[in-house]
Amino acid sequence: MNNSEVAAILAEIGEYLSLQDEPFRPRAYRVASVAIEDLDRELDDIYKKGGIKALMEVSGIGRAIAEKIEELLTTNNLRYYEELKRSLPVDLSALSKIEGLGPRKIKTLYEKLGIKTVSDLEKAAASRKISKLAGFGVKSEENIQKSIDFRKSQGSRMGLDIAMSLAAVLVERLSALPGVSRAVIAGSLRRRKETIGDLDLLAVSLNPDRVMKFFTSQREVARVLAKGSTKASVTLKQGIDADLRVVGAGSYGAALAYFTGSKTHNIALRKIAQSKGLKLNEYGLYRGSRRIAGRSEEEIYENLGLQYVEPEMREDRGEIELARRHALPRLVRYGTLKGDLQIQTNWTDGKNSISEMAQAALARKLEYIVITDHTQNLKMVHGLDVKRLTAQGKEIDAVNKKLRGKIKILRGAECDILKDGSMDLPDRALAELDVVGASIHSYFNLNNQQQTERVKRALANPHVDILFHPTGRLIGRRPPLELDMEEIIRSAHKTKTILEVNAFPNRLDLGDEYIRQCVKGGVKMSISSDAHSGKHLDFLDFGVAQARRGWARREDIINAWPMKKMLSSLKKA
Ligand code: DGT
Ligand code: CA
Ligand code: CA
Ligand code: ZN
């Protein structure tokens, strides 16, 4: 059993316990679950090396939980968990993915209406049974229906982060296999699309048989869908398919280009080949029967008379024409961000202290970070009021002193935008901060005109520097706010407000189309991790990926710049 499976079970136990009105234990399980998600080592290895003692040394894991992990690791089963499941025999993990349904509501739905699954829920909503329950009402019945419809429309695509970590493991193992000279990620994952339909992997080997056998017998494989001499398709236990092709070195570039796609980009390339009297396929670029290119992608583009196109741009959205004219933009590069402009700490819903977040940022070679905890309107996470914000400022000063300039911590906030577009903190408090982010966490259902006016009013505030996660979407879970984004982008330009590209993998907000509009409209953007723990700082590269998919260059992204220049680009209030 791997770390994420253990973490998921512990989180679920936490939910069951909170149903039983347990005061402290739910939190203990949640904390342990998050700690395990954040580990860089497998629990299994830790346990094998040092037993239950070693498990207890992981911060966030006490004896009771360590014993449960031991049982899970050694028997693949946990009696305690099975008992809890019997006490409330519902599909808790699927139901709690419905927006607005917490464990307590799920329990009520089970007890009053016998709802166990999402499809039970859908039937009950359709026959208007839910609105009659105490604590639900017509509005929440509608929201449940909306959430179910939305999830259905999303199909079964996987988040970029999970797809990436799965693929990385497989590619690493394939690369280490004797006789394999390279193994790489292709498909939508190489293009860093925000969700992934299936994984596409490519390997170079003279012994494809052996590679096929190895691939189809990996422990992640639940089912082998097809296995030929040079290609195989499997379904992984995590619920996503993976395709592997094996080619010879002379075809590597052609195969990589082909399997990276996108399909429409490929078709456009093939047309160009035809217009030159050539033929392009996954084995190479041919004049008659002679292969004139195929070893590398670069030589294929070159022989087609095109500039090399970065994978993130291969969507047939105008990149081919620019490549023809050798006029492609120079995209912002991975690993070049100098700072992170949205970070939460344990002052609100983050896991780590200011100092720990600074250390984590330092380890990733960042030069500055902005601490942006939530504000008072978000009571659930103990959002900051003016008094606590001031106290936090003192702690930031102290940590800065200790760090002696190795990294600079700036003061900020993720200030709630209230229903009328005003800010959750008074102007005099915002004026104290280095960077003010504003975001919407309430009244998601206003109509387009009201929501647009609300955000525009926030952008017009002279203290608001950045609009955080502008559309508010949660991928696969919550649709974007009703917003006239063209108008918001125009308004950001007029008010000199930065729009965020939130790198958290379930947000990736702005999306690539809006990033392109910002680039065109001269609106600057920031890329932020929205980290709630040190490890989340690794998400920054997903934000860079998204920015690249939106054709953003270094000059479009303010935290790709040194701190002074970044600060001087903000509003001067
Ligand atoms: P996904 O899996 O839905 O996230 O998206 P992709 O782009 O990974 O699509 P997938 O897995 O169906 O195919 C991988 C690549 O193989 C795709 O990006 C381009 C190439 N490909 C697949 N089918 C065709 C096709 O019919 N014609 C051409 N030219 N290329 C194709
Ligand atoms: Ca794919
Ligand atoms: Ca595929
Ligand atoms: Zn937020």
PDB file of N, CA and C and ligand atoms in Angstrom, residues 157 186-189 191 193 195-200 243 245 257-264 266-267 270, ligand 1:
ATOM      1  N   ARG A 157     -11.268  12.475 -16.505  1.00  0.00           N
ATOM      2  CA  ARG A 157      -9.893  12.914 -16.715  1.00  0.00           C
ATOM      3  C   ARG A 157      -9.196  13.126 -15.386  1.00  0.00           C
ATOM      4  N   ALA A 186       5.008  11.438 -23.226  1.00  0.00           N
ATOM      5  CA  ALA A 186       4.488  12.113 -24.423  1.00  0.00           C
ATOM      6  C   ALA A 186       3.034  12.510 -24.143  1.00  0.00           C
ATOM      7  N   GLY A 187       2.235  12.664 -25.193  1.00  0.00           N
ATOM      8  CA  GLY A 187       0.800  12.928 -25.030  1.00  0.00           C
ATOM      9  C   GLY A 187       0.497  14.269 -24.368  1.00  0.00           C
ATOM     10  N   SER A 188      -0.753  14.366 -23.892  1.00  0.00           N
ATOM     11  CA  SER A 188      -1.204  15.621 -23.293  1.00  0.00           C
ATOM     12  C   SER A 188      -0.390  15.975 -22.053  1.00  0.00           C
ATOM     13  N   LEU A 189       0.167  14.958 -21.401  1.00  0.00           N
ATOM     14  CA  LEU A 189       0.970  15.238 -20.208  1.00  0.00           C
ATOM     15  C   LEU A 189       2.236  16.013 -20.569  1.00  0.00           C
ATOM     16  N   ARG A 191       2.427  17.996 -23.028  1.00  0.00           N
ATOM     17  CA  ARG A 191       1.947  19.344 -23.361  1.00  0.00           C
ATOM     18  C   ARG A 191       1.444  20.066 -22.118  1.00  0.00           C
ATOM     19  N   LYS A 193      -1.284  19.685 -20.389  1.00  0.00           N
ATOM     20  CA  LYS A 193      -2.689  20.065 -20.336  1.00  0.00           C
ATOM     21  C   LYS A 193      -3.180  19.994 -18.908  1.00  0.00           C
ATOM     22  N   THR A 195      -5.833  18.738 -17.537  1.00  0.00           N
ATOM     23  CA  THR A 195      -6.273  17.396 -17.137  1.00  0.00           C
ATOM     24  C   THR A 195      -5.818  16.407 -18.204  1.00  0.00           C
ATOM     25  N   ILE A 196      -5.683  15.148 -17.794  1.00  0.00           N
ATOM     26  CA  ILE A 196      -5.062  14.148 -18.651  1.00  0.00           C
ATOM     27  C   ILE A 196      -6.026  12.980 -18.862  1.00  0.00           C
ATOM     28  N   GLY A 197      -6.271  12.627 -20.125  1.00  0.00           N
ATOM     29  CA  GLY A 197      -7.162  11.511 -20.440  1.00  0.00           C
ATOM     30  C   GLY A 197      -6.477  10.173 -20.221  1.00  0.00           C
ATOM     31  N   ASP A 198      -5.316   9.988 -20.841  1.00  0.00           N
ATOM     32  CA  ASP A 198      -4.504   8.808 -20.533  1.00  0.00           C
ATOM     33  C   ASP A 198      -3.024   9.172 -20.668  1.00  0.00           C
ATOM     34  N   LEU A 199      -2.186   8.343 -20.080  1.00  0.00           N
ATOM     35  CA  LEU A 199      -0.745   8.584 -20.130  1.00  0.00           C
ATOM     36  C   LEU A 199      -0.197   7.986 -21.420  1.00  0.00           C
ATOM     37  N   ASP A 200       0.716   8.698 -22.060  1.00  0.00           N
ATOM     38  CA  ASP A 200       1.383   8.171 -23.255  1.00  0.00           C
ATOM     39  C   ASP A 200       2.874   8.188 -22.987  1.00  0.00           C
ATOM     40  N   ASP A 243      -0.511   4.158 -22.194  1.00  0.00           N
ATOM     41  CA  ASP A 243      -0.047   3.551 -23.450  1.00  0.00           C
ATOM     42  C   ASP A 243       1.464   3.651 -23.507  1.00  0.00           C
ATOM     43  N   ARG A 245       4.730   2.966 -26.244  1.00  0.00           N
ATOM     44  CA  ARG A 245       5.250   2.541 -27.554  1.00  0.00           C
ATOM     45  C   ARG A 245       6.745   2.420 -27.452  1.00  0.00           C
ATOM     46  N   ALA A 257       7.224  13.318 -31.551  1.00  0.00           N
ATOM     47  CA  ALA A 257       6.363  14.378 -32.096  1.00  0.00           C
ATOM     48  C   ALA A 257       4.953  13.834 -32.300  1.00  0.00           C
ATOM     49  N   TYR A 258       4.867  12.636 -32.872  1.00  0.00           N
ATOM     50  CA  TYR A 258       3.549  12.063 -33.163  1.00  0.00           C
ATOM     51  C   TYR A 258       2.745  11.858 -31.883  1.00  0.00           C
ATOM     52  N   PHE A 259       3.372  11.222 -30.883  1.00  0.00           N
ATOM     53  CA  PHE A 259       2.610  10.875 -29.674  1.00  0.00           C
ATOM     54  C   PHE A 259       2.483  12.032 -28.690  1.00  0.00           C
ATOM     55  N   THR A 260       3.203  13.102 -28.932  1.00  0.00           N
ATOM     56  CA  THR A 260       2.989  14.282 -28.100  1.00  0.00           C
ATOM     57  C   THR A 260       1.743  15.022 -28.559  1.00  0.00           C
ATOM     58  N   GLY A 261       1.491  14.985 -29.883  1.00  0.00           N
ATOM     59  CA  GLY A 261       0.322  15.678 -30.394  1.00  0.00           C
ATOM     60  C   GLY A 261       0.508  17.186 -30.312  1.00  0.00           C
ATOM     61  N   SER A 262      -0.561  17.947 -30.186  1.00  0.00           N
ATOM     62  CA  SER A 262      -1.903  17.405 -30.221  1.00  0.00           C
ATOM     63  C   SER A 262      -2.229  16.856 -31.601  1.00  0.00           C
ATOM     64  N   LYS A 263      -3.316  16.174 -31.690  1.00  0.00           N
ATOM     65  CA  LYS A 263      -3.721  15.598 -32.954  1.00  0.00           C
ATOM     66  C   LYS A 263      -3.836  16.684 -34.029  1.00  0.00           C
ATOM     67  N   THR A 264      -4.438  17.812 -33.675  1.00  0.00           N
ATOM     68  CA  THR A 264      -4.626  18.870 -34.678  1.00  0.00           C
ATOM     69  C   THR A 264      -3.291  19.477 -35.103  1.00  0.00           C
ATOM     70  N   ASN A 266      -0.492  17.797 -35.154  1.00  0.00           N
ATOM     71  CA  ASN A 266       0.103  16.767 -36.029  1.00  0.00           C
ATOM     72  C   ASN A 266      -0.442  16.837 -37.451  1.00  0.00           C
ATOM     73  N   ILE A 267      -1.747  17.001 -37.518  1.00  0.00           N
ATOM     74  CA  ILE A 267      -2.373  17.018 -38.846  1.00  0.00           C
ATOM     75  C   ILE A 267      -1.838  18.211 -39.647  1.00  0.00           C
ATOM     76  N   ARG A 270       1.560  17.367 -40.910  1.00  0.00           N
ATOM     77  CA  ARG A 270       1.525  16.423 -42.020  1.00  0.00           C
ATOM     78  C   ARG A 270       1.144  17.118 -43.331  1.00  0.00           C
TER      79      ARG A 270
HETATM   80  P1  DGT B   1      -5.673  12.943 -23.628  1.00  0.00           P
HETATM   81  O1  DGT B   1      -5.102  11.594 -23.485  1.00  0.00           O
HETATM   82  O2  DGT B   1      -7.128  12.950 -23.934  1.00  0.00           O
HETATM   83  O3  DGT B   1      -5.371  13.830 -22.463  1.00  0.00           O
HETATM   84  O4  DGT B   1      -4.988  13.661 -24.905  1.00  0.00           O
HETATM   85  P2  DGT B   1      -3.752  13.186 -25.796  1.00  0.00           P
HETATM   86  O5  DGT B   1      -3.365  14.368 -26.626  1.00  0.00           O
HETATM   87  O6  DGT B   1      -2.706  12.577 -24.965  1.00  0.00           O
HETATM   88  O7  DGT B   1      -4.415  12.143 -26.791  1.00  0.00           O
HETATM   89  P3  DGT B   1      -4.227  10.561 -26.980  1.00  0.00           P
HETATM   90  O8  DGT B   1      -3.762   9.886 -25.763  1.00  0.00           O
HETATM   91  O9  DGT B   1      -5.510  10.092 -27.574  1.00  0.00           O
HETATM   92  O10 DGT B   1      -3.129  10.445 -28.109  1.00  0.00           O
HETATM   93  C1  DGT B   1      -1.779  10.754 -27.852  1.00  0.00           C
HETATM   94  C2  DGT B   1      -1.211  11.449 -29.050  1.00  0.00           C
HETATM   95  O11 DGT B   1      -1.180  10.558 -30.181  1.00  0.00           O
HETATM   96  C3  DGT B   1      -2.025  12.625 -29.510  1.00  0.00           C
HETATM   97  O12 DGT B   1      -1.720  13.797 -28.791  1.00  0.00           O
HETATM   98  C4  DGT B   1      -1.636  12.724 -30.959  1.00  0.00           C
HETATM   99  C5  DGT B   1      -1.428  11.300 -31.368  1.00  0.00           C
HETATM  100  N1  DGT B   1      -2.614  10.799 -32.041  1.00  0.00           N
HETATM  101  C6  DGT B   1      -3.576  10.026 -31.523  1.00  0.00           C
HETATM  102  N2  DGT B   1      -4.502   9.741 -32.449  1.00  0.00           N
HETATM  103  C7  DGT B   1      -4.121  10.366 -33.580  1.00  0.00           C
HETATM  104  C8  DGT B   1      -4.660  10.471 -34.905  1.00  0.00           C
HETATM  105  O13 DGT B   1      -5.703   9.919 -35.236  1.00  0.00           O
HETATM  106  N3  DGT B   1      -3.962  11.226 -35.794  1.00  0.00           N
HETATM  107  C9  DGT B   1      -2.803  11.853 -35.462  1.00  0.00           C
HETATM  108  N4  DGT B   1      -2.175  12.581 -36.374  1.00  0.00           N
HETATM  109  N5  DGT B   1      -2.284  11.780 -34.249  1.00  0.00           N
HETATM  110  C10 DGT B   1      -2.924  11.045 -33.314  1.00  0.00           C
END
